[in-house]
Amino acid sequence: MVRPTIADIATRAGVSKGAVSFALNGRPGVSDATRERILKIAEQMSWRPHSAARALGASRVDSVGMVIARPARTLGVEPFFAHLLSGVQSGLSSESISLQLLIVEDSAAEIEVYRRWASEHRVDGVILVDLTVKDPRIDELKALELPAVVIGGRGGKGALASVWADDRDAMLAIVEYLAALGHRRIAHVAGTPNFQHTQRRIRAVRDAAPRLGLLDAPSLTTDFSDAEGAAITRKLLSQPNRPTAIVYDSDVMAVAGLGVAMEMGVSVPGELSIVAFDDSILTQLMHPALTALSRDTFDFGRQAAEVLLDTIADPSMVINRRTADPVLTVRESTAPPA
């Protein structure tokens, strides 16, 4: 027999999962009539709290944590994270939950933060970003029994809850569009090489190259900084057979690449087409405005917060929510090759 979850009770009662969590845990936020109705339905469905949820409920601190292992200087100019964090905070604030944010240098330091938070009962759960290949954080969080949601990929093949979009399909959409314009030399300025989403994008370009008849399709990895994005662009445009199109894994690197092209006298889009994997006000204010993959990053963060709160309420659930794929927004930076 399938064990009923908070989501099942919410559906039966016609209320949100948050309302069910408040009612079952005796917390304010729902009316007495709604609480009584939810408790009655839970009893009818023979619902019983998960042992981990029961233990957590006794010491709930109404706070969740997020640790980002990237250079603080890089994050300071990254619009994606600003929008993501705004969405996360919006989702948490609606339930009166606070967010603790820390920036560290590497995954080892990040794991130490999780251990400290768990031992001191500082947070009820955590949000993970930048899933890596064979990510050590997955097993550590499972051992700590700390509720978690992964943004951007399935955590440990589904061991942790996740909210994600398909990076492979998104990258294929870009490369296929450029190939349809007539480009046969397409370069990819990628992000950090051990990130899973970077690997998925690299594989998408590599796999599409023979099918689309590309003559050259290199992927060059970076640390996502504008400095490395500019350096790689300068290297690519200095080659005898330089690419006629470049795809950048972030809007910041795409803007840096546009600056290098202007510096070297390479016209965009006359001699070079540029596409950014992420869209933001940066890509829209450039001249020419940059073609980019657009998605609602704010809502992406809001959904991550929602899934984490559901996981905290019932740790027996492992929710893997796929969000809408990004949509290619064509602007002035792409055209058929000369």
mmCIF file with all atom_site columns, C-alpha atoms in Angstrom, residues 59-212:
data_model
loop_
_atom_site.group_PDB
_atom_site.id
_atom_site.type_symbol
_atom_site.label_atom_id
_atom_site.label_alt_id
_atom_site.label_comp_id
_atom_site.label_asym_id
_atom_site.label_entity_id
_atom_site.label_seq_id
_atom_site.pdbx_PDB_ins_code
_atom_site.Cartn_x
_atom_site.Cartn_y
_atom_site.Cartn_z
_atom_site.occupancy
_atom_site.B_iso_or_equiv
_atom_site.pdbx_formal_charge
_atom_site.auth_seq_id
_atom_site.auth_comp_id
_atom_site.auth_asym_id
_atom_site.auth_atom_id
_atom_site.pdbx_PDB_model_num
ATOM 1   C CA . SER A 1 59  ? 13.081 21.668 16.785  1.00 0.00 ? 59  SER A CA 1
ATOM 2   C CA . ARG A 1 60  ? 11.953 23.662 13.735  1.00 0.00 ? 60  ARG A CA 1
ATOM 3   C CA . VAL A 1 61  ? 13.880 26.923 13.393  1.00 0.00 ? 61  VAL A CA 1
ATOM 4   C CA . ASP A 1 62  ? 11.987 28.311 10.370  1.00 0.00 ? 62  ASP A CA 1
ATOM 5   C CA . SER A 1 63  ? 15.188 28.940 8.426   1.00 0.00 ? 63  SER A CA 1
ATOM 6   C CA . VAL A 1 64  ? 16.821 27.274 5.425   1.00 0.00 ? 64  VAL A CA 1
ATOM 7   C CA . GLY A 1 65  ? 20.379 27.550 4.180   1.00 0.00 ? 65  GLY A CA 1
ATOM 8   C CA . MET A 1 66  ? 22.122 28.045 0.873   1.00 0.00 ? 66  MET A CA 1
ATOM 9   C CA . VAL A 1 67  ? 25.889 27.811 0.386   1.00 0.00 ? 67  VAL A CA 1
ATOM 10  C CA . ILE A 1 68  ? 27.495 28.865 -2.909  1.00 0.00 ? 68  ILE A CA 1
ATOM 11  C CA . ALA A 1 69  ? 31.041 27.684 -3.633  1.00 0.00 ? 69  ALA A CA 1
ATOM 12  C CA . ARG A 1 70  ? 32.095 30.274 -6.193  1.00 0.00 ? 70  ARG A CA 1
ATOM 13  C CA . PRO A 1 71  ? 34.380 33.321 -6.012  1.00 0.00 ? 71  PRO A CA 1
ATOM 14  C CA . ALA A 1 72  ? 32.447 36.185 -4.438  1.00 0.00 ? 72  ALA A CA 1
ATOM 15  C CA . ARG A 1 73  ? 33.778 38.578 -7.080  1.00 0.00 ? 73  ARG A CA 1
ATOM 16  C CA . THR A 1 74  ? 32.267 36.433 -9.860  1.00 0.00 ? 74  THR A CA 1
ATOM 17  C CA . LEU A 1 75  ? 28.884 36.253 -8.132  1.00 0.00 ? 75  LEU A CA 1
ATOM 18  C CA . GLY A 1 76  ? 28.829 40.019 -7.697  1.00 0.00 ? 76  GLY A CA 1
ATOM 19  C CA . VAL A 1 77  ? 28.315 40.543 -11.439 1.00 0.00 ? 77  VAL A CA 1
ATOM 20  C CA . GLU A 1 78  ? 26.144 37.481 -12.150 1.00 0.00 ? 78  GLU A CA 1
ATOM 21  C CA . PRO A 1 79  ? 22.479 38.455 -12.756 1.00 0.00 ? 79  PRO A CA 1
ATOM 22  C CA . PHE A 1 80  ? 21.370 34.793 -12.745 1.00 0.00 ? 80  PHE A CA 1
ATOM 23  C CA . PHE A 1 81  ? 22.092 34.362 -9.043  1.00 0.00 ? 81  PHE A CA 1
ATOM 24  C CA . ALA A 1 82  ? 20.475 37.681 -8.130  1.00 0.00 ? 82  ALA A CA 1
ATOM 25  C CA . HIS A 1 83  ? 17.232 36.591 -9.803  1.00 0.00 ? 83  HIS A CA 1
ATOM 26  C CA . LEU A 1 84  ? 17.470 33.062 -8.400  1.00 0.00 ? 84  LEU A CA 1
ATOM 27  C CA . LEU A 1 85  ? 17.969 34.265 -4.829  1.00 0.00 ? 85  LEU A CA 1
ATOM 28  C CA . SER A 1 86  ? 15.092 36.727 -5.176  1.00 0.00 ? 86  SER A CA 1
ATOM 29  C CA . GLY A 1 87  ? 12.829 33.875 -6.244  1.00 0.00 ? 87  GLY A CA 1
ATOM 30  C CA . VAL A 1 88  ? 13.989 31.623 -3.412  1.00 0.00 ? 88  VAL A CA 1
ATOM 31  C CA . GLN A 1 89  ? 13.420 34.341 -0.829  1.00 0.00 ? 89  GLN A CA 1
ATOM 32  C CA . SER A 1 90  ? 9.985  35.088 -2.265  1.00 0.00 ? 90  SER A CA 1
ATOM 33  C CA . GLY A 1 91  ? 8.974  31.445 -1.917  1.00 0.00 ? 91  GLY A CA 1
ATOM 34  C CA . LEU A 1 92  ? 10.272 31.286 1.637   1.00 0.00 ? 92  LEU A CA 1
ATOM 35  C CA . SER A 1 93  ? 8.892  34.639 2.801   1.00 0.00 ? 93  SER A CA 1
ATOM 36  C CA . SER A 1 94  ? 5.359  33.595 1.911   1.00 0.00 ? 94  SER A CA 1
ATOM 37  C CA . GLU A 1 95  ? 5.698  30.936 4.640   1.00 0.00 ? 95  GLU A CA 1
ATOM 38  C CA . SER A 1 96  ? 7.627  33.235 7.055   1.00 0.00 ? 96  SER A CA 1
ATOM 39  C CA . ILE A 1 97  ? 10.851 31.253 6.536   1.00 0.00 ? 97  ILE A CA 1
ATOM 40  C CA . SER A 1 98  ? 14.229 33.018 6.499   1.00 0.00 ? 98  SER A CA 1
ATOM 41  C CA . LEU A 1 99  ? 17.228 32.287 4.247   1.00 0.00 ? 99  LEU A CA 1
ATOM 42  C CA . GLN A 1 100 ? 20.819 31.965 5.466   1.00 0.00 ? 100 GLN A CA 1
ATOM 43  C CA . LEU A 1 101 ? 23.312 32.559 2.625   1.00 0.00 ? 101 LEU A CA 1
ATOM 44  C CA . LEU A 1 102 ? 27.044 31.841 2.740   1.00 0.00 ? 102 LEU A CA 1
ATOM 45  C CA . ILE A 1 103 ? 29.682 32.085 0.007   1.00 0.00 ? 103 ILE A CA 1
ATOM 46  C CA . VAL A 1 104 ? 32.687 29.753 0.341   1.00 0.00 ? 104 VAL A CA 1
ATOM 47  C CA . GLU A 1 105 ? 35.671 28.832 -1.826  1.00 0.00 ? 105 GLU A CA 1
ATOM 48  C CA . ASP A 1 106 ? 35.120 25.106 -2.470  1.00 0.00 ? 106 ASP A CA 1
ATOM 49  C CA . SER A 1 107 ? 32.902 22.074 -1.829  1.00 0.00 ? 107 SER A CA 1
ATOM 50  C CA . ALA A 1 108 ? 34.975 20.944 1.175   1.00 0.00 ? 108 ALA A CA 1
ATOM 51  C CA . ALA A 1 109 ? 34.214 24.220 2.941   1.00 0.00 ? 109 ALA A CA 1
ATOM 52  C CA . GLU A 1 110 ? 30.582 23.910 1.879   1.00 0.00 ? 110 GLU A CA 1
ATOM 53  C CA . ILE A 1 111 ? 30.301 20.445 3.453   1.00 0.00 ? 111 ILE A CA 1
ATOM 54  C CA . GLU A 1 112 ? 31.777 21.750 6.700   1.00 0.00 ? 112 GLU A CA 1
ATOM 55  C CA . VAL A 1 113 ? 29.058 24.398 6.787   1.00 0.00 ? 113 VAL A CA 1
ATOM 56  C CA . TYR A 1 114 ? 26.369 21.705 6.388   1.00 0.00 ? 114 TYR A CA 1
ATOM 57  C CA . ARG A 1 115 ? 27.883 19.677 9.238   1.00 0.00 ? 115 ARG A CA 1
ATOM 58  C CA . ARG A 1 116 ? 27.911 22.708 11.511  1.00 0.00 ? 116 ARG A CA 1
ATOM 59  C CA . TRP A 1 117 ? 24.378 23.723 10.601  1.00 0.00 ? 117 TRP A CA 1
ATOM 60  C CA . ALA A 1 118 ? 23.117 20.176 11.217  1.00 0.00 ? 118 ALA A CA 1
ATOM 61  C CA . SER A 1 119 ? 24.892 19.777 14.579  1.00 0.00 ? 119 SER A CA 1
ATOM 62  C CA . GLU A 1 120 ? 23.734 23.175 15.804  1.00 0.00 ? 120 GLU A CA 1
ATOM 63  C CA . HIS A 1 121 ? 20.188 22.837 14.349  1.00 0.00 ? 121 HIS A CA 1
ATOM 64  C CA . ARG A 1 122 ? 20.674 26.123 12.527  1.00 0.00 ? 122 ARG A CA 1
ATOM 65  C CA . VAL A 1 123 ? 18.502 25.317 9.486   1.00 0.00 ? 123 VAL A CA 1
ATOM 66  C CA . ASP A 1 124 ? 15.584 23.051 8.627   1.00 0.00 ? 124 ASP A CA 1
ATOM 67  C CA . GLY A 1 125 ? 16.919 22.263 5.147   1.00 0.00 ? 125 GLY A CA 1
ATOM 68  C CA . VAL A 1 126 ? 19.288 23.447 2.426   1.00 0.00 ? 126 VAL A CA 1
ATOM 69  C CA . ILE A 1 127 ? 19.304 24.386 -1.252  1.00 0.00 ? 127 ILE A CA 1
ATOM 70  C CA . LEU A 1 128 ? 22.163 23.107 -3.429  1.00 0.00 ? 128 LEU A CA 1
ATOM 71  C CA . VAL A 1 129 ? 23.438 24.677 -6.645  1.00 0.00 ? 129 VAL A CA 1
ATOM 72  C CA . ASP A 1 130 ? 26.153 23.761 -9.152  1.00 0.00 ? 130 ASP A CA 1
ATOM 73  C CA . LEU A 1 131 ? 25.866 19.977 -8.926  1.00 0.00 ? 131 LEU A CA 1
ATOM 74  C CA . THR A 1 132 ? 29.240 18.422 -9.827  1.00 0.00 ? 132 THR A CA 1
ATOM 75  C CA . VAL A 1 133 ? 30.250 15.092 -11.314 1.00 0.00 ? 133 VAL A CA 1
ATOM 76  C CA . LYS A 1 134 ? 30.262 12.493 -8.465  1.00 0.00 ? 134 LYS A CA 1
ATOM 77  C CA . ASP A 1 135 ? 29.198 15.277 -6.108  1.00 0.00 ? 135 ASP A CA 1
ATOM 78  C CA . PRO A 1 136 ? 30.357 14.515 -2.524  1.00 0.00 ? 136 PRO A CA 1
ATOM 79  C CA . ARG A 1 137 ? 27.637 16.735 -1.045  1.00 0.00 ? 137 ARG A CA 1
ATOM 80  C CA . ILE A 1 138 ? 24.878 14.267 -1.921  1.00 0.00 ? 138 ILE A CA 1
ATOM 81  C CA . ASP A 1 139 ? 26.070 11.422 0.332   1.00 0.00 ? 139 ASP A CA 1
ATOM 82  C CA . GLU A 1 140 ? 27.004 13.883 3.079   1.00 0.00 ? 140 GLU A CA 1
ATOM 83  C CA . LEU A 1 141 ? 23.531 15.412 3.208   1.00 0.00 ? 141 LEU A CA 1
ATOM 84  C CA . LYS A 1 142 ? 21.910 11.980 3.156   1.00 0.00 ? 142 LYS A CA 1
ATOM 85  C CA . ALA A 1 143 ? 24.107 10.931 6.104   1.00 0.00 ? 143 ALA A CA 1
ATOM 86  C CA . LEU A 1 144 ? 23.245 14.128 7.986   1.00 0.00 ? 144 LEU A CA 1
ATOM 87  C CA . GLU A 1 145 ? 19.535 13.513 7.235   1.00 0.00 ? 145 GLU A CA 1
ATOM 88  C CA . LEU A 1 146 ? 19.274 17.181 6.343   1.00 0.00 ? 146 LEU A CA 1
ATOM 89  C CA . PRO A 1 147 ? 16.375 17.886 3.939   1.00 0.00 ? 147 PRO A CA 1
ATOM 90  C CA . ALA A 1 148 ? 17.686 19.295 0.669   1.00 0.00 ? 148 ALA A CA 1
ATOM 91  C CA . VAL A 1 149 ? 16.715 20.281 -2.860  1.00 0.00 ? 149 VAL A CA 1
ATOM 92  C CA . VAL A 1 150 ? 19.120 20.469 -5.801  1.00 0.00 ? 150 VAL A CA 1
ATOM 93  C CA . ILE A 1 151 ? 18.715 23.286 -8.316  1.00 0.00 ? 151 ILE A CA 1
ATOM 94  C CA . GLY A 1 152 ? 19.660 22.404 -11.867 1.00 0.00 ? 152 GLY A CA 1
ATOM 95  C CA . GLY A 1 153 ? 19.963 18.624 -11.791 1.00 0.00 ? 153 GLY A CA 1
ATOM 96  C CA . ARG A 1 154 ? 18.770 15.388 -10.255 1.00 0.00 ? 154 ARG A CA 1
ATOM 97  C CA . GLY A 1 155 ? 20.635 14.997 -6.959  1.00 0.00 ? 155 GLY A CA 1
ATOM 98  C CA . GLY A 1 156 ? 22.469 11.668 -6.946  1.00 0.00 ? 156 GLY A CA 1
ATOM 99  C CA . LYS A 1 157 ? 20.195 10.287 -9.692  1.00 0.00 ? 157 LYS A CA 1
ATOM 100 C CA . GLY A 1 158 ? 17.135 11.191 -7.666  1.00 0.00 ? 158 GLY A CA 1
ATOM 101 C CA . ALA A 1 159 ? 18.475 10.621 -4.136  1.00 0.00 ? 159 ALA A CA 1
ATOM 102 C CA . LEU A 1 160 ? 17.584 14.221 -3.280  1.00 0.00 ? 160 LEU A CA 1
ATOM 103 C CA . ALA A 1 161 ? 14.690 16.402 -4.363  1.00 0.00 ? 161 ALA A CA 1
ATOM 104 C CA . SER A 1 162 ? 15.431 18.586 -7.384  1.00 0.00 ? 162 SER A CA 1
ATOM 105 C CA . VAL A 1 163 ? 14.147 21.409 -9.578  1.00 0.00 ? 163 VAL A CA 1
ATOM 106 C CA . TRP A 1 164 ? 15.697 21.462 -13.035 1.00 0.00 ? 164 TRP A CA 1
ATOM 107 C CA . ALA A 1 165 ? 15.466 22.359 -16.707 1.00 0.00 ? 165 ALA A CA 1
ATOM 108 C CA . ASP A 1 166 ? 16.956 20.377 -19.583 1.00 0.00 ? 166 ASP A CA 1
ATOM 109 C CA . ASP A 1 167 ? 20.352 21.941 -20.378 1.00 0.00 ? 167 ASP A CA 1
ATOM 110 C CA . ARG A 1 168 ? 20.942 19.505 -23.236 1.00 0.00 ? 168 ARG A CA 1
ATOM 111 C CA . ASP A 1 169 ? 17.758 20.377 -25.113 1.00 0.00 ? 169 ASP A CA 1
ATOM 112 C CA . ALA A 1 170 ? 18.408 24.073 -24.523 1.00 0.00 ? 170 ALA A CA 1
ATOM 113 C CA . MET A 1 171 ? 21.933 23.882 -25.963 1.00 0.00 ? 171 MET A CA 1
ATOM 114 C CA . LEU A 1 172 ? 20.730 21.827 -28.922 1.00 0.00 ? 172 LEU A CA 1
ATOM 115 C CA . ALA A 1 173 ? 18.183 24.554 -29.686 1.00 0.00 ? 173 ALA A CA 1
ATOM 116 C CA . ILE A 1 174 ? 20.998 27.127 -29.897 1.00 0.00 ? 174 ILE A CA 1
ATOM 117 C CA . VAL A 1 175 ? 23.325 25.034 -32.067 1.00 0.00 ? 175 VAL A CA 1
ATOM 118 C CA . GLU A 1 176 ? 20.533 23.961 -34.411 1.00 0.00 ? 176 GLU A CA 1
ATOM 119 C CA . TYR A 1 177 ? 19.455 27.590 -34.843 1.00 0.00 ? 177 TYR A CA 1
ATOM 120 C CA . LEU A 1 178 ? 23.004 28.701 -35.698 1.00 0.00 ? 178 LEU A CA 1
ATOM 121 C CA . ALA A 1 179 ? 23.445 25.783 -38.104 1.00 0.00 ? 179 ALA A CA 1
ATOM 122 C CA . ALA A 1 180 ? 20.152 26.689 -39.800 1.00 0.00 ? 180 ALA A CA 1
ATOM 123 C CA . LEU A 1 181 ? 21.552 30.191 -40.366 1.00 0.00 ? 181 LEU A CA 1
ATOM 124 C CA . GLY A 1 182 ? 24.478 28.563 -42.169 1.00 0.00 ? 182 GLY A CA 1
ATOM 125 C CA . HIS A 1 183 ? 27.192 28.558 -39.494 1.00 0.00 ? 183 HIS A CA 1
ATOM 126 C CA . ARG A 1 184 ? 29.618 25.622 -39.686 1.00 0.00 ? 184 ARG A CA 1
ATOM 127 C CA . ARG A 1 185 ? 32.307 26.844 -37.274 1.00 0.00 ? 185 ARG A CA 1
ATOM 128 C CA . ILE A 1 186 ? 30.642 27.243 -33.881 1.00 0.00 ? 186 ILE A CA 1
ATOM 129 C CA . ALA A 1 187 ? 32.643 27.634 -30.661 1.00 0.00 ? 187 ALA A CA 1
ATOM 130 C CA . HIS A 1 188 ? 31.302 27.090 -27.145 1.00 0.00 ? 188 HIS A CA 1
ATOM 131 C CA . VAL A 1 189 ? 32.742 29.129 -24.263 1.00 0.00 ? 189 VAL A CA 1
ATOM 132 C CA . ALA A 1 190 ? 31.698 26.836 -21.425 1.00 0.00 ? 190 ALA A CA 1
ATOM 133 C CA . GLY A 1 191 ? 31.591 27.197 -17.659 1.00 0.00 ? 191 GLY A CA 1
ATOM 134 C CA . THR A 1 192 ? 33.369 25.289 -14.897 1.00 0.00 ? 192 THR A CA 1
ATOM 135 C CA . PRO A 1 193 ? 34.285 21.829 -16.264 1.00 0.00 ? 193 PRO A CA 1
ATOM 136 C CA . ASN A 1 194 ? 33.248 19.697 -13.266 1.00 0.00 ? 194 ASN A CA 1
ATOM 137 C CA . PHE A 1 195 ? 29.717 21.116 -13.090 1.00 0.00 ? 195 PHE A CA 1
ATOM 138 C CA . GLN A 1 196 ? 27.148 18.642 -14.372 1.00 0.00 ? 196 GLN A CA 1
ATOM 139 C CA . HIS A 1 197 ? 25.268 21.281 -16.360 1.00 0.00 ? 197 HIS A CA 1
ATOM 140 C CA . THR A 1 198 ? 28.535 22.288 -18.079 1.00 0.00 ? 198 THR A CA 1
ATOM 141 C CA . GLN A 1 199 ? 29.165 18.666 -19.047 1.00 0.00 ? 199 GLN A CA 1
ATOM 142 C CA . ARG A 1 200 ? 25.625 18.286 -20.423 1.00 0.00 ? 200 ARG A CA 1
ATOM 143 C CA . ARG A 1 201 ? 26.050 21.378 -22.602 1.00 0.00 ? 201 ARG A CA 1
ATOM 144 C CA . ILE A 1 202 ? 29.468 20.248 -23.867 1.00 0.00 ? 202 ILE A CA 1
ATOM 145 C CA . ARG A 1 203 ? 28.095 16.823 -24.792 1.00 0.00 ? 203 ARG A CA 1
ATOM 146 C CA . ALA A 1 204 ? 25.144 18.414 -26.587 1.00 0.00 ? 204 ALA A CA 1
ATOM 147 C CA . VAL A 1 205 ? 27.468 20.474 -28.813 1.00 0.00 ? 205 VAL A CA 1
ATOM 148 C CA . ARG A 1 206 ? 29.751 17.501 -29.461 1.00 0.00 ? 206 ARG A CA 1
ATOM 149 C CA . ASP A 1 207 ? 26.874 15.153 -30.312 1.00 0.00 ? 207 ASP A CA 1
ATOM 150 C CA . ALA A 1 208 ? 25.158 17.658 -32.604 1.00 0.00 ? 208 ALA A CA 1
ATOM 151 C CA . ALA A 1 209 ? 28.275 18.540 -34.630 1.00 0.00 ? 209 ALA A CA 1
ATOM 152 C CA . PRO A 1 210 ? 28.307 15.500 -37.018 1.00 0.00 ? 210 PRO A CA 1
ATOM 153 C CA . ARG A 1 211 ? 24.533 15.591 -37.533 1.00 0.00 ? 211 ARG A CA 1
ATOM 154 C CA . LEU A 1 212 ? 24.567 19.287 -38.413 1.00 0.00 ? 212 LEU A CA 1
#
